[in-house]
Short mmCIF file of C-alpha atoms in Angstrom, two decimals:
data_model
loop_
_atom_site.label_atom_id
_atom_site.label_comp_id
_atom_site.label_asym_id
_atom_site.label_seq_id
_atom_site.Cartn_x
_atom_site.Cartn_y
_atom_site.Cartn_z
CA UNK A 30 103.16 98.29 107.13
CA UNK A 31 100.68 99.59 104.56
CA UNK A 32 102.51 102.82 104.17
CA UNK A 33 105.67 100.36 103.08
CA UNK A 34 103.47 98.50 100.89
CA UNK A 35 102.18 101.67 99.07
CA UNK A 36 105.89 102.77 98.06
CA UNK A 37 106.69 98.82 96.79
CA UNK A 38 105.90 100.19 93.38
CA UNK A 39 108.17 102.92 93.59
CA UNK A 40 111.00 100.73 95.31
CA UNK A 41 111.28 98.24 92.64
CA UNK A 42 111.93 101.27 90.32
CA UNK A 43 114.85 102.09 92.19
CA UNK A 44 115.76 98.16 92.27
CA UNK A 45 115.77 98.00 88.69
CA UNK A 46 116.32 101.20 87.17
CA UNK A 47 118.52 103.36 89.83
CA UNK A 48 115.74 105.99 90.02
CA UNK A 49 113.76 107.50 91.49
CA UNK A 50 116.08 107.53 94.93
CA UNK A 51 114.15 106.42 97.88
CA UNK A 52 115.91 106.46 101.63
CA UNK A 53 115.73 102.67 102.86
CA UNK A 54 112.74 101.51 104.73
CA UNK A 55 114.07 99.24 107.09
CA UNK A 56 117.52 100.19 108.59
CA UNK A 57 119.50 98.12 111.15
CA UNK A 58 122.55 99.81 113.43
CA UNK A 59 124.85 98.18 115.23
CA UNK A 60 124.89 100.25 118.38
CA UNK A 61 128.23 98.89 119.42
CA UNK A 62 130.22 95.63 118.70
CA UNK A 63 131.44 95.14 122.25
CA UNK A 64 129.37 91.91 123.60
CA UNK A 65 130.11 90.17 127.09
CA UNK A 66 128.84 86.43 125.43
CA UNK A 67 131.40 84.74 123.23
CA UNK A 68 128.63 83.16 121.01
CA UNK A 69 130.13 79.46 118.59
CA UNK A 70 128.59 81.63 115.54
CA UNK A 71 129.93 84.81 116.16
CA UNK A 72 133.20 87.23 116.69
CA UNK A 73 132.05 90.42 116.51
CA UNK A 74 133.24 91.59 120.13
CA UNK A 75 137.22 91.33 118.50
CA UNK A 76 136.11 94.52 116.78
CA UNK A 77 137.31 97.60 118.85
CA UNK A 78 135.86 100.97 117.02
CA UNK A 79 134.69 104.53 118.52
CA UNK A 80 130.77 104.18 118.75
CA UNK A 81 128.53 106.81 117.64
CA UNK A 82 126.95 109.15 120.28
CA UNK A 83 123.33 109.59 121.18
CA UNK A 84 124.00 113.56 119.28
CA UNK A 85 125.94 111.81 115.76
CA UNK A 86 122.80 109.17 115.70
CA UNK A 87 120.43 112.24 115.90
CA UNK A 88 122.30 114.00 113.06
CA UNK A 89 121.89 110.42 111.10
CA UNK A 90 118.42 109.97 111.72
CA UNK A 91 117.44 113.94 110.75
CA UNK A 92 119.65 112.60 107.75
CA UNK A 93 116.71 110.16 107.13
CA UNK A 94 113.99 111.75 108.09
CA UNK A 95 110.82 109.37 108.00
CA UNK A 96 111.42 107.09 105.48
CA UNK A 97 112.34 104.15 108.19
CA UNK A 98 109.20 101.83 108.54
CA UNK A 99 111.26 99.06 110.76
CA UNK A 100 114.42 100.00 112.84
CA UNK A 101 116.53 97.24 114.25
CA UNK A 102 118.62 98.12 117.04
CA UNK A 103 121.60 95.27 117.72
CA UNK A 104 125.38 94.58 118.77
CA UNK A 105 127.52 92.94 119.66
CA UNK A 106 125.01 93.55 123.02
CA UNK A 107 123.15 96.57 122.62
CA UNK A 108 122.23 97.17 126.16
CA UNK A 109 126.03 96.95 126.86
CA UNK A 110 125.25 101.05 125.72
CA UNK A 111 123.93 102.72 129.10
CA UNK A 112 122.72 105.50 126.71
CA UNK A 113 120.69 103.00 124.59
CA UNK A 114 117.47 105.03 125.60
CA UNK A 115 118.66 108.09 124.23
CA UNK A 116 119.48 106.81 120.57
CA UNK A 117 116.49 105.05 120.28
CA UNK A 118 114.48 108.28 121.66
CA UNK A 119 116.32 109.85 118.83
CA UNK A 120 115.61 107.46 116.38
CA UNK A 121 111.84 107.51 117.07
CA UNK A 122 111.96 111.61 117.13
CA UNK A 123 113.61 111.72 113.75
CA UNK A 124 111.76 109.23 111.98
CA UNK A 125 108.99 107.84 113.71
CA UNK A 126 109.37 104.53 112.64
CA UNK A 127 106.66 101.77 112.65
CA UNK A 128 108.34 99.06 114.46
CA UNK A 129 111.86 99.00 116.67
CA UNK A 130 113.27 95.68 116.98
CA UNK A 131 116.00 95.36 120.12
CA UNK A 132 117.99 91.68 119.99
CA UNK A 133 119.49 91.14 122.99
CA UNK A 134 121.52 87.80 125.43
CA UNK A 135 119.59 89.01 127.97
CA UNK A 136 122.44 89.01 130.40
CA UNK A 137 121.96 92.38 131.81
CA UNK A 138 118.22 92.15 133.34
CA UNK A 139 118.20 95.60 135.50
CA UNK A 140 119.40 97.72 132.26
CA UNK A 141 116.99 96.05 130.21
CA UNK A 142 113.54 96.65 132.91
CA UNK A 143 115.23 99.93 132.86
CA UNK A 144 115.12 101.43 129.57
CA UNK A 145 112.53 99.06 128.35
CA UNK A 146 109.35 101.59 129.24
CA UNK A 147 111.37 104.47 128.28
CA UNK A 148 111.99 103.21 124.92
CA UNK A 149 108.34 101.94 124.54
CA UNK A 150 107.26 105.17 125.50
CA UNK A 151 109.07 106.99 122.18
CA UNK A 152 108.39 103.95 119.88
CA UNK A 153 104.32 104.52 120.67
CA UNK A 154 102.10 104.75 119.23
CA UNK A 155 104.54 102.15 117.32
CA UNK A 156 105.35 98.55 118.43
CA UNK A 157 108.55 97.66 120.32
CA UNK A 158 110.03 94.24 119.46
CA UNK A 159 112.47 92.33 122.41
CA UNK A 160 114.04 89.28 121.18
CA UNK A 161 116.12 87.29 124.10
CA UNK A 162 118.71 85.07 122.27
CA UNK A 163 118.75 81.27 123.44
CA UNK A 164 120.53 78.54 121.24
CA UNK A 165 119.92 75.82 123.65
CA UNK A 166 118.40 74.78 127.08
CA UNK A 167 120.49 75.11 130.02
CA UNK A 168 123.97 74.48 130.15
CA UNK A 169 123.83 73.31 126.38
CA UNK A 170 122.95 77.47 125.63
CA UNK A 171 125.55 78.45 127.84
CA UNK A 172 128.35 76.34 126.09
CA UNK A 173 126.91 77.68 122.75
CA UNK A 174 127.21 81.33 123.68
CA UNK A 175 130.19 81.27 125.55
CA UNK A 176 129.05 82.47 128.94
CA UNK A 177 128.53 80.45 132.32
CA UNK A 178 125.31 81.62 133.54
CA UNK A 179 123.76 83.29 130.27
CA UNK A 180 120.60 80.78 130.43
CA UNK A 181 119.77 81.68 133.95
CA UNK A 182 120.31 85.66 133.52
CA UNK A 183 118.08 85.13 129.76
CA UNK A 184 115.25 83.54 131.48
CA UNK A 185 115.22 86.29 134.42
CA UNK A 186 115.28 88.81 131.67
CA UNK A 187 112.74 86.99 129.69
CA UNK A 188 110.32 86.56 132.52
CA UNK A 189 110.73 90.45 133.52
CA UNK A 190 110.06 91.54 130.26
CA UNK A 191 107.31 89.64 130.29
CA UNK A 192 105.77 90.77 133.52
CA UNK A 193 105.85 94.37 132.70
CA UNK A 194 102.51 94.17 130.51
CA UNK A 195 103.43 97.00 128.03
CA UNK A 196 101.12 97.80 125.35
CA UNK A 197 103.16 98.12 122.41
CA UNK A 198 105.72 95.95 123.58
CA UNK A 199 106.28 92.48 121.91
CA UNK A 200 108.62 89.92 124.09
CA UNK A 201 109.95 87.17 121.83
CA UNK A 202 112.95 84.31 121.61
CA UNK A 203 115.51 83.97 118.52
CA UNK A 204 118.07 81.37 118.37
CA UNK A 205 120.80 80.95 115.74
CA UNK A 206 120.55 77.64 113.71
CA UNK A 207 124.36 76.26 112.91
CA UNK A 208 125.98 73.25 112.60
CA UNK A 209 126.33 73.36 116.09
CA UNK A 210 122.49 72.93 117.61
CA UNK A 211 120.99 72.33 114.28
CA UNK A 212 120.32 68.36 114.60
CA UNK A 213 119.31 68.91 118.39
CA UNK A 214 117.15 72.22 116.87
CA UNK A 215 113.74 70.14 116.98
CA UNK A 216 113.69 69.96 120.38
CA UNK A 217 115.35 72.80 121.70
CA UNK A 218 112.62 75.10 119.75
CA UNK A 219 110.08 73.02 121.55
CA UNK A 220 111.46 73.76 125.11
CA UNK A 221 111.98 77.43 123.98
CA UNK A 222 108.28 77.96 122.71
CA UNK A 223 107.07 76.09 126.01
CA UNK A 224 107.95 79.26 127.59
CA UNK A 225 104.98 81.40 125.45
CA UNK A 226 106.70 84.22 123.76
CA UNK A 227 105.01 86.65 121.88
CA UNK A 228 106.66 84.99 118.94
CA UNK A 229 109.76 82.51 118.53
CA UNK A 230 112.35 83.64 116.19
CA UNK A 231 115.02 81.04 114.41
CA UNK A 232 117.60 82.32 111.78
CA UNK A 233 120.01 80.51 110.05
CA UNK A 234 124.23 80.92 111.30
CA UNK A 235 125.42 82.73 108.01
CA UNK A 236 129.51 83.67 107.62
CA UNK A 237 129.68 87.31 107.75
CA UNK A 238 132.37 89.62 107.42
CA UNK A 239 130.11 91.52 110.24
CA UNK A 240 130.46 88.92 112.61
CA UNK A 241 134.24 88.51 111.50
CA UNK A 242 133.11 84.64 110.69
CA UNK A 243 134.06 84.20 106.98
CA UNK A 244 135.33 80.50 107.09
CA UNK A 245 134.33 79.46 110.11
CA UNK A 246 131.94 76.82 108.76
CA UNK A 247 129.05 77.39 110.87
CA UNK A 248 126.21 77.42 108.62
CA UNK A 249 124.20 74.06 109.11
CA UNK A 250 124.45 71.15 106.00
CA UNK A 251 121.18 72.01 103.46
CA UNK A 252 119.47 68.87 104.67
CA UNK A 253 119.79 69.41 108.55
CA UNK A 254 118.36 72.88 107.94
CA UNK A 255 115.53 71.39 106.06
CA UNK A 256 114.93 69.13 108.83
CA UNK A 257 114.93 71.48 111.73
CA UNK A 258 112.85 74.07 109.74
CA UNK A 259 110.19 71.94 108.67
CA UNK A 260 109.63 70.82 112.17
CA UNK A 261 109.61 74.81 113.30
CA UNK A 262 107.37 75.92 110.43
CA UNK A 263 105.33 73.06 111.36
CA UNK A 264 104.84 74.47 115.32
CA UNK A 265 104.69 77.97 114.31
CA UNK A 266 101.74 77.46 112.70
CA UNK A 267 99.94 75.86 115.88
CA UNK A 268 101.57 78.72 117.82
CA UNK A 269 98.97 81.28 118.95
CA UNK A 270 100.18 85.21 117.80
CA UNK A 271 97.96 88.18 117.89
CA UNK A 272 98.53 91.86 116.24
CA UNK A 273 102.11 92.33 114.69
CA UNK A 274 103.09 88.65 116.24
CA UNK A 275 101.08 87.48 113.75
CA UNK A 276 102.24 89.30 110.55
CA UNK A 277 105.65 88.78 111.81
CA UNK A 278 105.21 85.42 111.89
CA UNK A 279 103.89 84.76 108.68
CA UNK A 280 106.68 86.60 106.74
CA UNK A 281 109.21 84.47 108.76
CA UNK A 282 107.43 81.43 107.50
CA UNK A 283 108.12 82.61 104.12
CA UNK A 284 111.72 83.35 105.12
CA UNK A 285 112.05 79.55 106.18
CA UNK A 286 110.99 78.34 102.82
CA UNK A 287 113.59 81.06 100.95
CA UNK A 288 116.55 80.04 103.53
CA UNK A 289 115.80 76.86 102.35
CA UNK A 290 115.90 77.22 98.72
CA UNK A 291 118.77 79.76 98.54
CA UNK A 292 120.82 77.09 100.54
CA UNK A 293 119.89 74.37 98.41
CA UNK A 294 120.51 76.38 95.01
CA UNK A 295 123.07 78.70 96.21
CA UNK A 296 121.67 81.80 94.48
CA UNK A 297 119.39 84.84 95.07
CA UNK A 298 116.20 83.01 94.80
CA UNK A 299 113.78 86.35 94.93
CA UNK A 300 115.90 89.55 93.57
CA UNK A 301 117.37 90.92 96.52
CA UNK A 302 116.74 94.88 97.84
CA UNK A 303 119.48 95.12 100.59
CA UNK A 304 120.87 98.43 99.43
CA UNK A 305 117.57 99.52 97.93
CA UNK A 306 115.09 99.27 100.97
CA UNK A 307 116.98 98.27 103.54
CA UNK A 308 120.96 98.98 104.84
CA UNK A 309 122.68 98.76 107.98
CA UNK A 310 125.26 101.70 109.62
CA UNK A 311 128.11 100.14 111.49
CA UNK A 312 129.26 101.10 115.58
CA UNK A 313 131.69 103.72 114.10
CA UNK A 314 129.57 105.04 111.64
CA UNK A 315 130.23 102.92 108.10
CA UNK A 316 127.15 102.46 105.88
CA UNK A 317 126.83 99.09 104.48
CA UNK A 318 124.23 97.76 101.89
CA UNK A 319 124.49 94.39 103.49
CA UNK A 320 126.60 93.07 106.55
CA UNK A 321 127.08 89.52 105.39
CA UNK A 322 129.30 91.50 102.33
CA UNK A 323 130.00 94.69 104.82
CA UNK A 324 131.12 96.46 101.87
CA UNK A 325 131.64 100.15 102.88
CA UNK A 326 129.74 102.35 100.94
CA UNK A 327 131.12 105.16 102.95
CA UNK A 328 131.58 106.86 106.58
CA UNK A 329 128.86 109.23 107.96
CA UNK A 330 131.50 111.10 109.99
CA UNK A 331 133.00 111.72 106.61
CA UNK A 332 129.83 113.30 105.49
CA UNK A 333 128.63 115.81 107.99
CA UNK A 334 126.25 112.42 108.91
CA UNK A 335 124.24 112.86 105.39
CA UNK A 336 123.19 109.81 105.14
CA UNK A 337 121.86 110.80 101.75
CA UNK A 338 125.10 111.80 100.17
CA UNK A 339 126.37 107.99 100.47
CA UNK A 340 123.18 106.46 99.75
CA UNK A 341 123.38 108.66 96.03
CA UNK A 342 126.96 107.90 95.96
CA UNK A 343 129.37 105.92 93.16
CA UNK A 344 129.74 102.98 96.26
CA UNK A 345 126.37 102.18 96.34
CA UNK A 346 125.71 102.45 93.13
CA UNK A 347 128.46 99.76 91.77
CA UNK A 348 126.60 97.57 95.26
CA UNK A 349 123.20 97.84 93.95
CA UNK A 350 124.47 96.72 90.78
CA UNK A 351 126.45 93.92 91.45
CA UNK A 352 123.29 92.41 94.08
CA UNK A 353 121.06 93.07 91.02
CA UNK A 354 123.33 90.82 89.06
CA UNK A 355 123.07 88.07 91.14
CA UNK A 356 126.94 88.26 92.76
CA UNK A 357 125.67 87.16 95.98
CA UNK A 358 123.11 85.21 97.93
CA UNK A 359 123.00 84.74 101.59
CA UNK A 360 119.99 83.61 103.85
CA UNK A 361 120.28 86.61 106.13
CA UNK A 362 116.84 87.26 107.10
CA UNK A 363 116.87 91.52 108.06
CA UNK A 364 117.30 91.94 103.96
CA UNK A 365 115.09 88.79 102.93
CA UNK A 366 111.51 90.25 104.91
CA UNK A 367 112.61 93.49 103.02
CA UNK A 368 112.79 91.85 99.49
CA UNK A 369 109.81 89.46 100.21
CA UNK A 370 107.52 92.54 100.25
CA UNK A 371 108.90 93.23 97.08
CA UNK A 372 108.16 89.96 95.44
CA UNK A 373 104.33 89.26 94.44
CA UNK A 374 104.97 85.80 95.18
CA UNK A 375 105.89 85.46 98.36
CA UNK A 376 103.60 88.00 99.06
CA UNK A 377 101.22 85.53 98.07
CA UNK A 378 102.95 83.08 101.05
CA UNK A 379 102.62 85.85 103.52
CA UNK A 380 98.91 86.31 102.99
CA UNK A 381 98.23 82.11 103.05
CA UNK A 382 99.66 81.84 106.30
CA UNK A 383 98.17 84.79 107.55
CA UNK A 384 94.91 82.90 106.22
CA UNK A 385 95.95 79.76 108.17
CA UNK A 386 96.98 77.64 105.12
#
């Protein structure tokens, strides 16, 4: 993390001025979009592409040599991959990043125990992040995601992970806030953190063209999400987290208060660096500067997988410029711990709650 911090100055450079060009800092790749839940918030799974290999994500990640400080691995259902090892292995070979983050429903327990210590073994001496998804308790989180029997299989993976007392492993829960749970949030987050993660993880349900869910009115009214937040910023803050748990933590509690506002106000209320320090490279291959847009900036298959020639390119260019100019806002939370190390005040946020205040 202080590495990042160190090349803040130089990032907000390339935010504002186009130069110098820095490779993004935190990257996100959806390993496939195939998912066996059939989640109220999301459609990804209706998107049928060819997935990278393990060999095209090592090309990539030579492509961006060790510039990648946090590398989120998701879906559709990652560990729906049996090769997920392998392109993490190659991930953490290439780049040697400081944190990999792995969502998953938890549904597929033996895969997970599986590759779990293999992963945590290339990550080191690195921390490995495993959020289980849960929207709800019981049969309530089973309607939500679509899948009879998801709670049961979650908890069994939960508990596993858990039990396997890794060093640089970090076992958390993140549910999905939408109009769906959102007045029923309060006490489902209560149940949830009952259950002692390493950390508990809430993001707001945000239409993306990613998640193919542009219309589908899931994002919770302003004053619901107020409600339910306050009440989880609230317990965070009595919630026990050690090492990067606690860091973590406090930048989400900045998050809360910026979902909040850019909700409420319906703007970019910190200037926003998706595209600048942080991007995300689709199942087949398609760089994006932000999935809640999903704008292509252009295919790494195209490019010999030189990541760098499409990060320079006229596409992300014309992106960086229109998200400097304010075109778009969102809530999504990957780019918002990006641009809140970029912004002196909530900077400020992160340090008072890592003070306790």
């Amino acid at each position: 993390m202080i590495s990042a911090l160190l090349r803040v100055p130089v990032y907000k450079l390339f935010h504002r001025f186009g130069w110098p060009q820095l490779l993004p800092m935190n990257l996100t790749i959806s390993a496939c979009f195939r998912c066996n839940s059939r989640c109220r918030t999301c459609n990804v799974y209706e998107q049928v592409v060819k997935e990278l290999t393990p060999d095209e994500y090592d090309r990539i990640f030579a492509s961006i040599g060790r510039s990648l400080t946090w590398l989120t691995i998701s879906g559709g259902e990652p560990f729906l991959r049996k090769d997920i090892a392998e392109i993490a292995e190659a991930a953490c070979r290439r780049g040697r990043p400081s944190v990999v983050n792995i969502p998953t429903n938890g549904t597929f327990p033996d895969r997970v125990i599986e590759a779990v210590p293999r992963i945590a073994r290339a990550v080191a001496p690195g921390s490995l992040i495993l959020n289980v998804s849960l929207d709800g308790i019981g049969d309530e989180n089973d309607e939500l995601r679509g899948l009879p029997g998801d709670w049961a299989l979650a908890r069994e993976t939960f508990d596993r992970l858990k039990a396997l007392r890794l060093r640089n492993l970090s076992v958390g829960i993140h549910s999905v806030i939408s109009r769906h749970n959102v007045r029923r949030f309060p006490q489902i987050a209560d149940e949830l953190m009952a259950l002692r993660p390493d950390q508990y993880i809430a993001e707001v349900a945000e239409e993306r063209r990613e998640l193919l869910t542009v219309g589908a009115g899931i994002t919770p009214d302003p004053d619901d999400f107020d409600a339910a937040v306050g009440h989880l910023s609230r317990r965070l803050r009595e919630f026990r987290a050690h090492g990067i748990a606690r860091l973590t933590r406090a930048i989400r509690l900045t998050y809360y208060d910026l979902a909040r506002e850019t909700l409420r106000r319906k703007t970019q209320v910190i200037p926003c660096y998706a595209a600048v320090a942080s991007t995300q490279i689709a199942a087949e291959g398609t760089v994006w500067g932000c999935c809640v847009k999903a704008r292509p900036l252009g295919n790494l298959r195209e490019t010999g997988y030189d990541f760098r020639a499409i990060w320079t390119g006229a596409a992300a260019r014309d992106e960086r410029r229109a998200i400097r100019a304010k075109e778009c806002h969102c809530p999504l939370a990957n780019a918002a711990y990006t641009s809140i190390l970029h912004d002196v005040g909530s900077l400020g946020r992160v340090a008072g709650h890592l003070l306790g205040r």
